[in-house]
């Protein structure tokens, strides 16, 4: 049994390293899928159980497909270029003001459409804005990555990992806001201050004026309406306690069909440019976590967590929040959310401990490029625009930005829980 556990953890570790380092420049999904396949081939995880584990992410897959369809639609219909011109115009020639505008918009998109939407939908728009403004793009693009995680626990719909952590035990919206409104506000403010200070030297250049922009096309207007409609659908589904994936997929697919019919266009250009590799990446991560679950480590963790929470809920919440935050960067926060949910529910952890775990799952990934699926989607979006951010470059910034936001959010959680 010990040998099986060691092999499973070893494969999971190598797969995670592959996702982070991308040896031989191979895409992230290949390493996650290879690790999952190896578990099955070595009989460390029966194939029916592997399929069942991958199926657990069905809601996430639908959600991602819907968002990616909306993003490609908006890109091709010129919505991003139009929004970029408006942002540059509102900045009145100030790079610092443009930085604040992007941060506020990123916060709103994350809160209302989820952190994955910020990575998929907002990143191309921000890149278009920096291109129009003729400023260095990375300071503004970093916003898309960091706010996607920092604002991802304002509402239950702000991060698919929230649904994974709480599962069927999702608290009512009023209880959610009472618990997480202050920690979220603190995390958003702390992240802004850290980013603004670290990027201050790059924000001295003037923003170029934008010439007259043609009005938004009918297709662009429909794409904007589709994104707004999706936000309403997600809020409604969350209030009713429904899954978010299928409504998002339906909204994205329906809007794509409408725009293509109105413009008499082929669907192939949109389908071709969707980052389909994200789906096997997510499925591979779900399978790897199921393999880890079979090693018996998680039940042991649940017992330890239960004993610690009974002895000192306050101390346990701090240890759990920080531990999960760090671990999310080792295995990605989506599977870490599954691990945390399994462990905390088995341990019958109190609300304060579960809240700290959620903050760790959502905010911890601001440390590394593989911490969350949103950050991986952000990296993919950057590569499409010809930009590149190395794992070490992101880590150096994450070490400055993430810890203060995490600690202050946990302090705020303790304040509202006492």
Short mmCIF file of C-alpha atoms in Angstrom, two decimals:
data_model
loop_
_atom_site.label_atom_id
_atom_site.label_comp_id
_atom_site.label_asym_id
_atom_site.label_seq_id
_atom_site.Cartn_x
_atom_site.Cartn_y
_atom_site.Cartn_z
CA UNK A 1 0.00 0.00 0.00
CA UNK A 2 2.85 2.36 0.83
CA UNK A 3 4.42 1.69 -2.57
CA UNK A 4 1.14 2.43 -4.34
CA UNK A 5 0.75 5.69 -2.41
CA UNK A 6 4.31 6.73 -3.18
CA UNK A 7 3.83 5.99 -6.88
CA UNK A 8 0.56 7.94 -7.03
CA UNK A 9 2.01 10.96 -5.27
CA UNK A 10 5.12 10.76 -7.42
CA UNK A 11 3.12 10.76 -10.65
CA UNK A 12 0.95 13.63 -9.41
CA UNK A 13 4.08 15.59 -8.49
CA UNK A 14 5.73 15.01 -11.87
CA UNK A 15 2.53 15.95 -13.70
CA UNK A 16 2.27 19.16 -11.69
CA UNK A 17 5.91 19.97 -12.43
CA UNK A 18 5.21 19.44 -16.13
CA UNK A 19 2.27 21.83 -16.03
CA UNK A 20 4.44 24.45 -14.31
CA UNK A 21 7.70 24.09 -16.25
CA UNK A 22 6.33 22.92 -19.63
CA UNK A 23 9.42 20.84 -20.51
CA UNK A 24 10.25 20.81 -24.23
CA UNK A 25 7.68 23.60 -24.53
CA UNK A 26 4.82 21.10 -24.54
CA UNK A 27 1.37 22.48 -23.60
CA UNK A 28 0.14 22.21 -20.01
CA UNK A 29 -2.68 19.81 -20.80
CA UNK A 30 -0.30 17.12 -22.10
CA UNK A 31 1.36 16.78 -18.71
CA UNK A 32 -1.89 16.66 -16.75
CA UNK A 33 -3.42 14.17 -19.19
CA UNK A 34 -0.24 12.05 -19.23
CA UNK A 35 -0.21 11.86 -15.44
CA UNK A 36 -3.86 10.83 -15.37
CA UNK A 37 -3.29 8.20 -18.09
CA UNK A 38 -0.28 6.82 -16.21
CA UNK A 39 -2.36 6.28 -13.08
CA UNK A 40 -4.78 4.17 -15.12
CA UNK A 41 -2.11 2.28 -17.09
CA UNK A 42 -0.25 1.32 -13.91
CA UNK A 43 -3.55 0.22 -12.33
CA UNK A 44 -3.19 2.79 -9.57
CA UNK A 45 -6.68 4.03 -10.43
CA UNK A 46 -9.29 1.84 -12.18
CA UNK A 47 -10.42 3.39 -15.47
CA UNK A 48 -14.13 3.55 -14.47
CA UNK A 49 -13.12 5.58 -11.41
CA UNK A 50 -10.94 7.81 -13.58
CA UNK A 51 -13.87 8.48 -15.90
CA UNK A 52 -16.10 9.20 -12.91
CA UNK A 53 -13.51 11.65 -11.56
CA UNK A 54 -13.30 13.44 -14.90
CA UNK A 55 -17.09 13.60 -15.02
CA UNK A 56 -17.10 15.52 -11.71
CA UNK A 57 -15.81 18.50 -13.67
CA UNK A 58 -18.66 18.55 -16.19
CA UNK A 59 -20.08 21.76 -14.81
CA UNK A 60 -16.64 23.39 -15.04
CA UNK A 61 -16.20 22.23 -18.65
CA UNK A 62 -19.57 23.68 -19.70
CA UNK A 63 -18.72 26.92 -17.94
CA UNK A 64 -15.36 27.24 -19.68
CA UNK A 65 -16.75 26.46 -23.13
CA UNK A 66 -19.48 29.08 -22.75
CA UNK A 67 -16.99 31.73 -21.62
CA UNK A 68 -14.49 30.92 -24.35
CA UNK A 69 -17.20 31.13 -27.02
CA UNK A 70 -18.23 34.56 -25.71
CA UNK A 71 -14.61 35.72 -25.66
CA UNK A 72 -13.90 34.63 -29.23
CA UNK A 73 -17.15 36.17 -30.39
CA UNK A 74 -16.31 39.49 -28.73
CA UNK A 75 -12.80 39.44 -30.17
CA UNK A 76 -13.88 38.80 -33.74
CA UNK A 77 -16.70 41.35 -33.63
CA UNK A 78 -14.40 44.13 -32.44
CA UNK A 79 -15.90 44.53 -28.96
CA UNK A 80 -12.50 44.36 -27.27
CA UNK A 81 -10.98 47.01 -29.54
CA UNK A 82 -13.95 49.30 -28.95
CA UNK A 83 -13.82 48.84 -25.15
CA UNK A 84 -10.07 49.41 -25.23
CA UNK A 85 -10.55 52.73 -26.98
CA UNK A 86 -13.10 53.80 -24.37
CA UNK A 87 -10.77 52.90 -21.50
CA UNK A 88 -7.89 54.84 -23.07
CA UNK A 89 -10.16 57.82 -23.64
CA UNK A 90 -11.34 57.77 -20.00
CA UNK A 91 -7.73 57.71 -18.81
CA UNK A 92 -7.21 61.28 -20.14
CA UNK A 93 -3.59 60.54 -20.97
CA UNK A 94 -2.68 59.16 -17.51
CA UNK A 95 -1.15 55.69 -17.25
CA UNK A 96 -1.95 55.62 -13.53
CA UNK A 97 -5.61 56.37 -14.22
CA UNK A 98 -5.68 53.69 -16.93
CA UNK A 99 -4.22 51.25 -14.38
CA UNK A 100 -7.03 52.06 -11.94
CA UNK A 101 -9.70 51.76 -14.65
CA UNK A 102 -8.44 48.31 -15.64
CA UNK A 103 -8.38 47.23 -11.99
CA UNK A 104 -11.95 48.39 -11.33
CA UNK A 105 -13.24 46.73 -14.50
CA UNK A 106 -11.34 43.54 -13.66
CA UNK A 107 -12.91 43.49 -10.21
CA UNK A 108 -16.41 43.88 -11.66
CA UNK A 109 -15.89 41.16 -14.28
CA UNK A 110 -14.52 38.74 -11.69
CA UNK A 111 -17.33 39.38 -9.22
CA UNK A 112 -20.15 39.10 -11.75
CA UNK A 113 -18.77 36.64 -14.33
CA UNK A 114 -16.08 34.66 -12.42
CA UNK A 115 -12.30 34.69 -12.37
CA UNK A 116 -12.09 32.46 -15.45
CA UNK A 117 -14.08 35.05 -17.38
CA UNK A 118 -11.58 37.72 -16.34
CA UNK A 119 -8.76 35.63 -17.76
CA UNK A 120 -10.59 34.70 -20.96
CA UNK A 121 -12.69 37.80 -21.69
CA UNK A 122 -10.82 40.71 -20.12
CA UNK A 123 -7.19 39.86 -20.96
CA UNK A 124 -7.57 40.37 -24.73
CA UNK A 125 -9.43 43.64 -24.11
CA UNK A 126 -6.69 44.92 -21.81
CA UNK A 127 -4.01 43.98 -24.33
CA UNK A 128 -5.95 45.88 -27.00
CA UNK A 129 -6.16 48.88 -24.66
CA UNK A 130 -2.41 48.95 -24.06
CA UNK A 131 -1.77 48.63 -27.77
CA UNK A 132 -4.06 51.58 -28.46
CA UNK A 133 -2.48 53.58 -25.63
CA UNK A 134 1.06 52.68 -26.76
CA UNK A 135 2.13 51.74 -23.23
CA UNK A 136 3.97 48.72 -21.87
CA UNK A 137 1.28 46.00 -21.59
CA UNK A 138 2.55 43.79 -18.73
CA UNK A 139 1.61 46.04 -15.75
CA UNK A 140 -2.00 46.08 -16.96
CA UNK A 141 -2.03 42.42 -17.95
CA UNK A 142 -0.81 41.46 -14.47
CA UNK A 143 -4.00 43.05 -13.14
CA UNK A 144 -6.08 40.49 -15.06
CA UNK A 145 -4.22 37.61 -13.40
CA UNK A 146 -4.15 38.92 -9.84
CA UNK A 147 -7.62 40.43 -9.57
CA UNK A 148 -9.07 37.24 -11.03
CA UNK A 149 -8.09 35.50 -7.79
CA UNK A 150 -8.24 38.39 -5.32
CA UNK A 151 -11.90 39.20 -6.09
CA UNK A 152 -12.99 35.60 -6.58
CA UNK A 153 -14.76 35.13 -3.25
CA UNK A 154 -16.98 38.23 -3.26
CA UNK A 155 -19.88 36.07 -4.49
CA UNK A 156 -20.33 32.29 -4.83
CA UNK A 157 -20.34 32.69 -8.64
CA UNK A 158 -17.04 34.58 -8.67
CA UNK A 159 -15.02 31.36 -8.80
CA UNK A 160 -16.05 27.80 -9.79
CA UNK A 161 -13.80 26.60 -6.96
CA UNK A 162 -16.28 28.15 -4.50
CA UNK A 163 -18.91 25.68 -5.67
CA UNK A 164 -16.43 22.83 -5.36
CA UNK A 165 -15.40 23.74 -1.79
CA UNK A 166 -18.93 24.07 -0.41
CA UNK A 167 -20.77 21.66 -2.71
CA UNK A 168 -24.27 20.95 -1.44
CA UNK A 169 -23.51 22.91 1.75
CA UNK A 170 -23.39 26.29 -0.01
CA UNK A 171 -24.56 28.97 2.46
CA UNK A 172 -27.33 31.44 1.54
CA UNK A 173 -26.14 34.61 -0.20
CA UNK A 174 -26.79 36.76 2.89
CA UNK A 175 -24.61 34.49 5.05
CA UNK A 176 -21.96 34.42 2.35
CA UNK A 177 -21.76 38.21 2.22
CA UNK A 178 -21.68 38.50 6.01
CA UNK A 179 -18.72 36.13 6.10
CA UNK A 180 -16.74 37.14 3.01
CA UNK A 181 -17.62 40.77 2.16
CA UNK A 182 -14.98 42.29 4.46
CA UNK A 183 -12.22 39.73 3.68
CA UNK A 184 -12.88 40.23 -0.04
CA UNK A 185 -12.70 44.02 0.23
CA UNK A 186 -9.45 43.77 2.16
CA UNK A 187 -7.94 41.33 -0.36
CA UNK A 188 -8.93 43.52 -3.33
CA UNK A 189 -7.50 46.67 -1.73
CA UNK A 190 -4.27 44.98 -0.58
CA UNK A 191 -3.70 43.46 -4.01
CA UNK A 192 -4.21 46.83 -5.71
CA UNK A 193 -1.75 48.58 -3.40
CA UNK A 194 0.90 45.89 -3.90
CA UNK A 195 0.50 45.87 -7.69
CA UNK A 196 0.46 49.65 -7.89
CA UNK A 197 3.67 49.92 -5.85
CA UNK A 198 5.51 47.19 -7.74
CA UNK A 199 4.54 48.61 -11.16
CA UNK A 200 4.95 52.31 -10.34
CA UNK A 201 8.10 52.79 -12.42
CA UNK A 202 6.33 51.44 -15.51
CA UNK A 203 3.40 53.83 -15.12
CA UNK A 204 5.24 57.05 -15.79
CA UNK A 205 4.74 57.12 -19.55
CA UNK A 206 1.95 59.16 -21.09
CA UNK A 207 -1.01 57.41 -22.67
CA UNK A 208 -1.37 58.08 -26.37
CA UNK A 209 -4.54 59.77 -27.57
CA UNK A 210 -7.03 57.64 -29.45
CA UNK A 211 -8.46 58.85 -32.71
CA UNK A 212 -12.10 58.63 -33.69
CA UNK A 213 -13.41 55.10 -33.33
CA UNK A 214 -16.15 53.78 -35.59
CA UNK A 215 -19.35 52.84 -33.76
CA UNK A 216 -19.64 49.33 -32.42
CA UNK A 217 -20.94 46.88 -35.02
CA UNK A 218 -24.21 45.01 -34.59
CA UNK A 219 -22.21 41.85 -33.93
CA UNK A 220 -20.18 43.66 -31.27
CA UNK A 221 -23.37 44.95 -29.64
CA UNK A 222 -24.80 41.44 -29.60
CA UNK A 223 -21.58 40.09 -28.07
CA UNK A 224 -21.73 42.75 -25.33
CA UNK A 225 -25.38 41.88 -24.70
CA UNK A 226 -24.42 38.21 -24.50
CA UNK A 227 -21.79 38.88 -21.84
CA UNK A 228 -24.23 41.04 -19.85
CA UNK A 229 -26.95 38.39 -20.20
CA UNK A 230 -24.55 35.72 -19.00
CA UNK A 231 -23.82 37.78 -15.87
CA UNK A 232 -27.56 37.98 -15.13
CA UNK A 233 -28.00 34.26 -15.77
CA UNK A 234 -25.14 33.40 -13.42
CA UNK A 235 -26.52 35.60 -10.64
CA UNK A 236 -29.96 34.03 -11.06
CA UNK A 237 -28.59 30.49 -11.11
CA UNK A 238 -26.52 31.20 -8.00
CA UNK A 239 -29.51 32.63 -6.14
CA UNK A 240 -31.50 29.51 -6.99
CA UNK A 241 -28.66 27.20 -5.98
CA UNK A 242 -28.32 25.79 -9.52
CA UNK A 243 -25.18 24.68 -11.34
CA UNK A 244 -23.54 27.45 -13.36
CA UNK A 245 -21.92 25.50 -16.19
CA UNK A 246 -24.87 24.59 -18.39
CA UNK A 247 -26.51 28.06 -18.26
CA UNK A 248 -23.17 29.64 -19.24
CA UNK A 249 -22.71 27.18 -22.10
CA UNK A 250 -26.24 27.77 -23.36
CA UNK A 251 -25.81 31.56 -23.19
CA UNK A 252 -22.47 31.46 -25.02
CA UNK A 253 -23.62 29.01 -27.68
CA UNK A 254 -26.92 30.82 -28.27
CA UNK A 255 -25.21 34.19 -28.64
CA UNK A 256 -22.66 32.72 -31.03
CA UNK A 257 -25.43 31.25 -33.20
CA UNK A 258 -27.33 34.56 -33.25
CA UNK A 259 -24.28 36.64 -34.20
CA UNK A 260 -23.19 34.16 -36.87
CA UNK A 261 -26.68 34.04 -38.38
CA UNK A 262 -27.01 37.84 -38.42
CA UNK A 263 -23.59 38.23 -40.02
CA UNK A 264 -23.99 35.15 -42.25
CA UNK A 265 -20.62 33.87 -41.07
CA UNK A 266 -19.11 30.41 -40.73
CA UNK A 267 -18.67 29.10 -37.18
CA UNK A 268 -15.29 27.56 -38.02
CA UNK A 269 -13.08 30.62 -37.27
CA UNK A 270 -14.54 30.91 -33.76
CA UNK A 271 -14.40 27.17 -33.06
CA UNK A 272 -10.85 27.00 -34.36
CA UNK A 273 -9.56 29.71 -32.02
CA UNK A 274 -11.20 28.44 -28.81
CA UNK A 275 -8.55 27.08 -26.39
CA UNK A 276 -9.95 23.56 -26.25
CA UNK A 277 -6.79 22.27 -24.53
CA UNK A 278 -8.09 23.72 -21.25
CA UNK A 279 -10.69 20.94 -21.04
CA UNK A 280 -8.29 17.94 -20.96
CA UNK A 281 -6.10 19.96 -18.59
CA UNK A 282 -8.97 20.33 -16.11
CA UNK A 283 -10.05 16.70 -16.58
CA UNK A 284 -6.51 15.49 -15.94
CA UNK A 285 -6.35 17.48 -12.71
CA UNK A 286 -9.63 15.97 -11.49
CA UNK A 287 -8.33 12.46 -12.18
CA UNK A 288 -5.02 13.12 -10.42
CA UNK A 289 -6.88 14.28 -7.30
CA UNK A 290 -9.01 11.13 -7.34
CA UNK A 291 -5.83 9.10 -7.44
CA UNK A 292 -4.48 10.99 -4.41
CA UNK A 293 -7.78 10.44 -2.63
CA UNK A 294 -7.30 6.67 -3.03
CA UNK A 295 -4.00 6.72 -1.14
CA UNK A 296 -5.79 7.15 2.20
CA UNK A 297 -4.03 10.38 3.04
CA UNK A 298 -7.18 12.50 2.89
CA UNK A 299 -9.14 10.57 5.56
CA UNK A 300 -6.12 10.92 7.81
CA UNK A 301 -6.05 14.68 7.14
CA UNK A 302 -9.76 14.87 7.94
CA UNK A 303 -9.19 13.26 11.33
CA UNK A 304 -6.35 15.63 12.12
CA UNK A 305 -8.42 18.63 11.03
CA UNK A 306 -11.36 17.56 13.16
CA UNK A 307 -9.24 17.17 16.29
CA UNK A 308 -7.48 20.51 15.71
CA UNK A 309 -10.73 22.37 15.06
CA UNK A 310 -12.25 21.04 18.27
CA UNK A 311 -9.19 22.13 20.25
CA UNK A 312 -8.80 25.62 18.73
CA UNK A 313 -10.98 26.77 15.79
CA UNK A 314 -9.15 30.11 15.57
CA UNK A 315 -5.65 28.64 15.29
CA UNK A 316 -6.86 25.87 12.98
CA UNK A 317 -8.46 28.37 10.61
CA UNK A 318 -5.14 30.20 10.26
CA UNK A 319 -3.14 27.03 9.69
CA UNK A 320 -5.72 25.65 7.26
CA UNK A 321 -6.02 28.89 5.27
CA UNK A 322 -2.27 29.35 4.87
CA UNK A 323 -1.64 25.64 4.25
CA UNK A 324 -4.31 25.41 1.55
CA UNK A 325 -3.07 28.65 -0.04
CA UNK A 326 0.43 27.21 -0.45
CA UNK A 327 -0.83 23.77 -1.51
CA UNK A 328 -3.06 25.31 -4.20
CA UNK A 329 0.10 26.39 -5.99
CA UNK A 330 1.45 22.85 -5.93
CA UNK A 331 -1.58 21.02 -7.32
CA UNK A 332 -3.77 23.87 -8.70
CA UNK A 333 -6.64 25.29 -6.67
CA UNK A 334 -9.46 23.50 -8.50
CA UNK A 335 -8.35 20.00 -7.47
CA UNK A 336 -7.20 21.48 -4.16
CA UNK A 337 -10.77 22.66 -3.69
CA UNK A 338 -11.92 19.06 -4.14
CA UNK A 339 -9.37 17.87 -1.60
CA UNK A 340 -10.35 20.62 0.84
CA UNK A 341 -14.06 19.91 0.39
CA UNK A 342 -13.60 16.18 1.00
CA UNK A 343 -11.45 16.81 4.06
CA UNK A 344 -13.45 19.62 5.68
CA UNK A 345 -16.82 17.93 5.16
CA UNK A 346 -15.53 14.65 6.60
CA UNK A 347 -14.11 16.57 9.55
CA UNK A 348 -17.35 18.54 10.02
CA UNK A 349 -15.18 21.65 10.23
CA UNK A 350 -16.74 24.81 11.74
CA UNK A 351 -17.69 27.73 9.50
CA UNK A 352 -14.60 29.79 10.35
CA UNK A 353 -12.26 26.95 9.32
CA UNK A 354 -14.18 26.32 6.10
CA UNK A 355 -14.13 30.05 5.36
CA UNK A 356 -10.35 30.17 5.84
CA UNK A 357 -9.96 27.17 3.55
CA UNK A 358 -12.03 28.92 0.87
CA UNK A 359 -9.89 32.07 1.14
CA UNK A 360 -6.77 29.93 0.80
CA UNK A 361 -8.18 28.14 -2.27
CA UNK A 362 -9.21 31.40 -3.95
CA UNK A 363 -6.45 33.83 -2.96
CA UNK A 364 -3.48 31.50 -2.54
CA UNK A 365 -3.06 30.95 -6.31
CA UNK A 366 -1.79 34.52 -6.72
CA UNK A 367 1.60 33.09 -5.81
CA UNK A 368 2.35 31.08 -8.97
CA UNK A 369 1.29 30.67 -12.60
CA UNK A 370 -0.24 27.24 -11.97
CA UNK A 371 -2.13 28.18 -8.81
CA UNK A 372 -5.50 28.48 -10.52
CA UNK A 373 -7.14 27.55 -13.79
CA UNK A 374 -7.81 31.26 -14.32
CA UNK A 375 -4.08 32.03 -14.25
CA UNK A 376 -3.37 29.21 -16.72
CA UNK A 377 -6.10 30.60 -19.00
CA UNK A 378 -4.46 34.03 -18.61
CA UNK A 379 -1.11 32.60 -19.72
CA UNK A 380 -2.73 31.02 -22.76
CA UNK A 381 -4.41 34.33 -23.62
CA UNK A 382 -1.05 36.12 -23.31
CA UNK A 383 0.66 33.70 -25.68
CA UNK A 384 -2.03 34.32 -28.27
CA UNK A 385 -1.18 38.02 -28.10
CA UNK A 386 2.55 37.37 -28.42
CA UNK A 387 3.33 38.10 -24.74
CA UNK A 388 5.21 35.76 -22.42
CA UNK A 389 5.54 35.66 -18.63
CA UNK A 390 7.99 33.16 -17.13
CA UNK A 391 7.02 31.14 -14.06
CA UNK A 392 9.88 32.69 -12.06
CA UNK A 393 8.88 36.22 -13.14
CA UNK A 394 5.33 35.64 -11.89
CA UNK A 395 6.55 34.00 -8.66
CA UNK A 396 8.74 36.99 -7.78
CA UNK A 397 5.73 39.28 -8.11
CA UNK A 398 3.41 36.81 -6.38
CA UNK A 399 5.67 36.65 -3.34
CA UNK A 400 5.10 40.39 -2.88
CA UNK A 401 1.40 40.54 -3.76
CA UNK A 402 -0.18 37.39 -2.32
CA UNK A 403 1.02 37.01 1.32
CA UNK A 404 -0.17 40.44 2.60
CA UNK A 405 -3.57 40.03 0.93
CA UNK A 406 -3.96 36.50 2.34
CA UNK A 407 -2.98 37.43 5.89
CA UNK A 408 -5.18 40.54 5.94
CA UNK A 409 -8.14 38.58 4.53
CA UNK A 410 -7.72 35.96 7.27
CA UNK A 411 -7.55 38.73 9.89
CA UNK A 412 -10.81 40.16 8.48
CA UNK A 413 -12.41 36.70 8.56
CA UNK A 414 -11.44 36.31 12.21
CA UNK A 415 -12.98 39.70 12.95
CA UNK A 416 -16.35 38.87 11.39
CA UNK A 417 -16.37 35.35 12.88
CA UNK A 418 -15.73 36.41 16.47
#
